[in-house]
Amino acid sequence: MPEYKGSWEENGFFLIPELLGKDELEEALEELGRIYPSGAEYAEGRTDGYPHAPERLPDRPRGKQTLFTQNPSQFAGQIDFPWTGQALNRLTAHPRITEVAATLLGTVDLRIYQAQLWAKYTGARDYEQPLHLDYSSHTFLVPKKKSRPQQIEMFLYLTDVTAERAPTRLVPRPLTREMPPVPYHVWRGTHPELYRAEVSFPGPVGSLLVYAPDIWHRAVDLTEPEGVRIWMNLSYKVAGTDWLGLQSFQRVAMTPDWQRFVAASTPRELELFGFPPPGHDAYDEDVLAGLSRRYPGLDTGPWRDALDV
Ligand SMILES: [Fe+2]
């Protein structure tokens, strides 16, 4: 981590190549192969059995930028946590990813507030975005620029990301420090210097791109024939920041995928999703008995031990 701190403080972003090795991703990538078609399968129209593959839209002008609200179809291919794949689910709370978040946010008391898979295919949709800030849907406030942020955004690469597979474009912070937060998107015509200054981070599967909430960035189209890029959007925030958020995990807590995830997780991992820690007064004998029934297989030992104390 220390080697990335300089880029973080100076530019507001960095890539850790292969934070997770191919061998430890093997099971998750197998699961992913059952969720999304490969680039070749997609190009050949073999998408039966993949309900999350985005339908290919008719030909459209290349490189046209539109606002997200005018082009919601670009978000096809995105799936919210939890997924049908325990190895994928467990990546959200992977200790090496959590460690990055804790180091940059300055606390281990963290919450995951965004966990989504996203697959983009060459030619499927209009993926070109204007340079923008994400805060409009992540906070009621606007991002801090001059002191440590209380949230960070990360992309865990689940395919190799080459230059032709549309790595996210980012603008180094020194060029945007004086920009007001509104409007939260700017066009090439009015800010050509920012578009010229864009950088991107191709990297192998398992790499982690990290950026701060005040960093201007955008998505672009894939250009590789039969190309696909799949990644996991992971955003962490400091606990107790009710003004920050995106997804509610309570609303998916009835799904079997969530129940299996909980049953296989540690108290620390569950805390990242908002479970109170063992010893909290949210727990008593009845609640623990109920949790055992709700999440078959969950080892309630740590919570019981804390109750005894
Ligand atoms: Fe964005």
Coordinates of C-alpha atoms and ligand atoms in Angstrom, one line a residue:
M1 CA 0.0 0.0 0.0
P2 CA 2.6 2.6 0.9
E3 CA 3.8 2.7 -2.7
Y4 CA 0.3 3.8 -3.9
K5 CA -0.1 6.5 -1.2
G6 CA 1.7 9.1 -3.2
S7 CA -0.5 8.7 -6.3
W8 CA -3.6 8.7 -4.0
E9 CA -2.6 11.9 -2.4
E10 CA -1.4 13.6 -5.5
N11 CA -3.9 12.4 -8.1
G12 CA -6.8 10.8 -6.2
F13 CA -6.5 7.4 -7.8
F14 CA -4.3 4.4 -8.4
L15 CA -4.3 0.8 -9.6
I16 CA -2.9 -2.1 -7.7
P17 CA -2.1 -4.7 -10.4
E18 CA -3.2 -8.2 -9.5
L19 CA -4.2 -7.5 -5.9
L20 CA -5.9 -10.9 -6.1
G21 CA -4.1 -13.6 -7.9
K22 CA -5.7 -15.7 -10.6
D23 CA -5.5 -18.9 -8.5
E24 CA -7.5 -17.3 -5.7
L25 CA -10.1 -16.0 -8.2
E26 CA -10.6 -19.3 -9.9
E27 CA -13.9 -20.2 -8.2
A28 CA -15.3 -16.7 -8.6
L29 CA -14.4 -16.6 -12.3
E30 CA -16.1 -20.0 -12.8
E31 CA -19.2 -18.5 -11.2
L32 CA -18.9 -15.5 -13.3
G33 CA -18.9 -17.7 -16.4
R34 CA -22.3 -18.9 -15.4
I35 CA -23.7 -15.4 -15.0
Y36 CA -22.3 -13.6 -18.1
P37 CA -21.5 -14.9 -21.6
S38 CA -18.0 -14.6 -23.0
G39 CA -17.2 -12.0 -25.5
A40 CA -17.3 -14.6 -28.3
E41 CA -20.6 -16.0 -27.1
Y42 CA -22.1 -12.6 -27.0
A43 CA -20.8 -11.6 -30.4
E44 CA -22.3 -14.8 -31.9
G45 CA -25.7 -14.2 -30.2
R46 CA -25.3 -17.2 -27.9
T47 CA -26.9 -15.5 -24.9
D48 CA -29.6 -18.0 -24.0
G49 CA -29.4 -18.8 -20.3
Y50 CA -27.7 -15.4 -19.5
P51 CA -30.6 -13.2 -18.5
H52 CA -28.1 -10.4 -17.5
A53 CA -26.5 -10.1 -20.9
P54 CA -27.5 -6.7 -22.3
E55 CA -29.5 -6.9 -25.4
R56 CA -27.6 -5.4 -28.4
L57 CA -29.1 -2.1 -29.4
P58 CA -29.3 -1.1 -33.1
D59 CA -26.3 0.7 -34.7
R60 CA -25.9 4.2 -33.4
P61 CA -23.5 7.2 -33.9
R62 CA -20.1 6.4 -32.5
G63 CA -18.6 8.4 -29.7
K64 CA -21.8 10.4 -28.9
Q65 CA -21.9 11.6 -25.3
T66 CA -25.2 11.6 -23.5
L67 CA -26.2 12.2 -19.9
F68 CA -26.9 9.1 -17.8
T69 CA -30.5 10.1 -17.4
Q70 CA -30.9 10.3 -21.2
N71 CA -29.1 7.0 -21.7
P72 CA -30.1 4.6 -18.9
S73 CA -29.7 1.6 -21.2
Q74 CA -25.9 1.7 -20.6
F75 CA -26.5 0.3 -17.2
A76 CA -27.8 -3.0 -18.7
G77 CA -25.4 -5.7 -17.6
Q78 CA -25.2 -4.5 -14.0
I79 CA -26.3 -6.8 -11.2
D80 CA -26.6 -5.8 -7.6
F81 CA -25.1 -7.9 -4.7
P82 CA -25.7 -10.6 -3.6
W83 CA -25.1 -12.9 -6.7
T84 CA -25.6 -16.5 -7.3
G85 CA -22.0 -17.4 -6.5
Q86 CA -20.6 -17.5 -3.1
A87 CA -17.0 -17.0 -4.1
L88 CA -18.1 -13.8 -5.9
N89 CA -20.1 -12.6 -2.9
R90 CA -17.2 -13.2 -0.6
L91 CA -14.9 -11.0 -2.7
T92 CA -16.8 -7.9 -1.4
A93 CA -15.3 -8.3 2.0
H94 CA -11.9 -9.7 1.0
P95 CA -9.4 -8.8 3.6
R96 CA -6.9 -7.3 1.2
I97 CA -9.6 -5.1 -0.4
T98 CA -10.9 -4.1 3.1
E99 CA -7.3 -3.3 4.1
V100 CA -7.0 -0.8 1.2
A101 CA -10.2 0.9 2.2
A102 CA -9.2 1.0 5.9
T103 CA -5.8 2.5 5.1
L104 CA -7.3 5.2 2.8
L105 CA -10.3 6.1 5.0
G106 CA -8.2 5.9 8.2
T107 CA -10.4 3.5 10.1
V108 CA -11.4 -0.1 10.2
D109 CA -15.0 0.9 11.1
L110 CA -16.2 0.7 7.5
R111 CA -19.4 -0.1 5.6
I112 CA -19.8 -1.4 2.1
Y113 CA -22.4 0.8 0.4
Q114 CA -22.1 -0.4 -3.2
A115 CA -21.4 -3.9 -4.5
Q116 CA -22.4 -4.5 -8.2
L117 CA -21.2 -6.6 -11.0
W118 CA -21.1 -5.0 -14.4
A119 CA -20.4 -6.5 -17.9
K120 CA -20.0 -4.4 -21.0
Y121 CA -19.7 -5.9 -24.5
T122 CA -18.3 -4.3 -27.7
G123 CA -21.1 -2.6 -29.6
A124 CA -23.9 -3.6 -27.2
R125 CA -24.7 -0.2 -25.9
D126 CA -23.7 3.4 -26.0
Y127 CA -21.2 3.4 -23.1
E128 CA -19.6 6.9 -23.8
Q129 CA -20.1 9.1 -20.8
P130 CA -19.2 12.8 -20.2
L131 CA -16.6 13.4 -17.6
H132 CA -18.5 13.4 -14.3
L133 CA -18.4 13.0 -10.5
D134 CA -20.4 10.1 -9.0
Y135 CA -21.5 11.9 -5.9
S136 CA -25.0 12.8 -7.2
S137 CA -26.2 9.3 -6.4
H138 CA -23.7 8.5 -3.5
T139 CA -24.3 11.3 -1.1
F140 CA -26.6 14.1 -0.1
L141 CA -23.6 16.4 0.1
V142 CA -20.7 17.1 -2.2
P143 CA -17.3 15.5 -2.1
K144 CA -14.5 16.8 0.1
K145 CA -11.3 17.8 -1.8
K146 CA -8.8 19.0 0.7
S147 CA -9.1 16.5 3.5
R148 CA -9.4 12.7 3.8
P149 CA -12.6 11.5 2.1
Q150 CA -15.2 9.4 4.0
Q151 CA -15.9 7.2 1.0
I152 CA -13.9 5.5 -1.7
E153 CA -14.8 3.8 -5.0
M154 CA -13.1 0.7 -6.3
F155 CA -13.3 -1.5 -9.4
L156 CA -12.1 -5.0 -9.0
Y157 CA -11.2 -6.3 -12.6
L158 CA -12.8 -9.6 -13.3
T159 CA -11.5 -9.8 -16.8
D160 CA -8.2 -8.6 -18.2
V161 CA -8.7 -4.9 -19.0
T162 CA -6.7 -4.0 -22.1
A163 CA -6.6 -0.5 -23.7
E164 CA -9.3 -1.8 -26.2
R165 CA -11.6 -2.9 -23.4
A166 CA -12.5 0.6 -22.3
P167 CA -10.6 1.2 -19.1
T168 CA -12.2 4.0 -17.2
R169 CA -10.7 7.5 -18.0
L170 CA -9.7 9.6 -15.0
V171 CA -8.5 13.2 -14.7
P172 CA -5.6 13.9 -12.2
R173 CA -6.9 16.0 -9.3
P174 CA -4.4 18.9 -9.8
L175 CA -6.4 19.8 -12.9
T176 CA -9.8 19.8 -11.3
R177 CA -9.1 21.0 -7.8
E178 CA -10.7 24.4 -8.4
M179 CA -13.7 23.1 -10.3
P180 CA -17.1 23.6 -8.6
P181 CA -19.0 20.4 -7.8
V182 CA -22.0 21.6 -9.8
P183 CA -22.6 20.8 -12.6
Y184 CA -21.3 17.3 -12.0
H185 CA -20.7 16.5 -15.6
V186 CA -18.7 18.5 -18.2
W187 CA -18.5 18.2 -22.0
R188 CA -15.6 17.9 -24.3
G189 CA -16.6 21.1 -26.1
T190 CA -16.3 23.2 -23.0
H191 CA -13.5 21.4 -21.2
P192 CA -11.2 20.0 -23.9
E193 CA -8.1 20.3 -21.7
L194 CA -9.6 17.8 -19.2
Y195 CA -10.4 15.3 -21.9
R196 CA -6.8 15.6 -23.2
A197 CA -5.5 15.0 -19.7
E198 CA -7.4 11.7 -19.2
V199 CA -5.4 8.7 -18.0
S200 CA -6.5 5.1 -17.8
F201 CA -5.3 1.9 -16.2
P202 CA -5.4 -1.3 -18.2
G203 CA -4.5 -4.2 -16.0
P204 CA -4.9 -8.0 -15.6
V205 CA -7.8 -9.7 -13.9
G206 CA -7.6 -9.3 -10.1
S207 CA -6.3 -5.7 -10.3
L208 CA -8.0 -3.1 -8.2
L209 CA -8.6 0.5 -9.4
V210 CA -9.3 2.9 -6.6
Y211 CA -10.5 6.5 -6.9
A212 CA -11.6 9.3 -4.6
P213 CA -15.2 10.7 -4.8
D214 CA -13.9 14.1 -6.1
I215 CA -12.2 12.6 -9.2
W216 CA -13.7 13.4 -12.6
H217 CA -13.9 10.3 -14.7
R218 CA -15.9 8.6 -17.4
A219 CA -16.7 5.3 -19.3
V220 CA -15.9 4.9 -23.0
D221 CA -16.8 2.3 -25.6
L222 CA -15.0 -1.0 -26.0
T223 CA -13.2 -1.2 -29.3
E224 CA -11.9 -4.8 -29.3
P225 CA -13.8 -7.1 -31.7
E226 CA -15.9 -9.5 -29.6
G227 CA -14.6 -7.7 -26.5
V228 CA -16.0 -7.9 -23.0
R229 CA -15.1 -6.2 -19.7
I230 CA -16.4 -7.4 -16.4
W231 CA -15.7 -5.9 -13.1
M232 CA -17.1 -5.4 -9.5
N233 CA -18.0 -2.0 -8.3
L234 CA -17.1 -1.8 -4.7
S235 CA -17.6 1.3 -2.6
Y236 CA -16.8 1.6 1.1
K237 CA -17.6 4.4 3.5
V238 CA -16.8 5.3 7.1
A239 CA -19.5 3.9 9.5
G240 CA -22.0 6.3 10.8
T241 CA -22.1 8.5 7.7
D242 CA -25.9 8.3 7.0
W243 CA -25.6 10.9 4.2
L244 CA -23.5 8.5 2.1
G245 CA -25.0 5.4 0.4
L246 CA -26.3 3.8 -2.7
Q247 CA -27.7 0.3 -2.1
S248 CA -29.8 -1.1 0.7
F249 CA -28.9 -4.6 1.7
Q250 CA -31.9 -5.1 3.9
R251 CA -34.1 -5.1 0.9
V252 CA -32.4 -8.2 -0.5
A253 CA -32.1 -9.9 2.9
M254 CA -34.9 -12.3 2.0
T255 CA -33.0 -13.9 -0.9
P256 CA -31.4 -17.3 -0.6
D257 CA -28.1 -15.8 -1.9
W258 CA -27.9 -13.4 1.0
Q259 CA -28.9 -16.1 3.5
R260 CA -26.1 -18.3 2.3
F261 CA -23.6 -15.4 2.3
V262 CA -24.5 -14.6 5.9
A263 CA -24.2 -18.2 7.0
A264 CA -20.7 -18.4 5.6
S265 CA -19.4 -15.1 6.9
T266 CA -17.6 -13.9 10.1
P267 CA -18.9 -11.2 12.4
R268 CA -16.3 -8.9 11.0
E269 CA -17.5 -9.5 7.4
L270 CA -21.1 -9.0 8.4
E271 CA -20.2 -5.8 10.2
L272 CA -19.1 -4.4 6.8
F273 CA -22.8 -4.8 5.7
G274 CA -24.2 -3.2 8.8
F275 CA -24.6 -6.1 11.3
P276 CA -23.9 -4.8 14.8
P277 CA -20.8 -6.5 16.3
P278 CA -21.0 -9.2 18.9
G279 CA -21.7 -7.7 22.3
H280 CA -24.1 -5.1 20.9
D281 CA -27.4 -4.8 22.7
A282 CA -29.3 -5.6 19.5
Y283 CA -28.6 -9.2 20.5
D284 CA -30.1 -11.4 23.2
E285 CA -30.9 -15.1 23.5
D286 CA -34.0 -14.9 21.4
V287 CA -32.4 -12.9 18.6
L288 CA -29.5 -15.4 18.4
A289 CA -31.9 -18.4 18.3
G290 CA -33.8 -16.5 15.6
L291 CA -30.7 -15.9 13.6
S292 CA -29.8 -19.6 13.7
R293 CA -33.2 -20.4 12.1
R294 CA -33.0 -17.5 9.6
Y295 CA -29.4 -18.3 8.5
P296 CA -29.0 -22.1 8.7
G297 CA -25.4 -23.0 9.2
L298 CA -24.4 -19.7 10.8
D299 CA -22.0 -20.2 13.7
T300 CA -23.5 -18.0 16.4
G301 CA -20.7 -18.9 18.8
P302 CA -19.0 -15.5 18.7
W303 CA -22.2 -13.7 19.4
R304 CA -23.1 -16.2 22.2
D305 CA -19.7 -15.7 23.8
A306 CA -20.1 -12.0 23.8
L307 CA -23.6 -12.4 25.3
D308 CA -22.1 -14.5 28.2
V309 CA -19.7 -11.7 29.0
Ligands
FE1 FE -18.9 7.2 -12.7

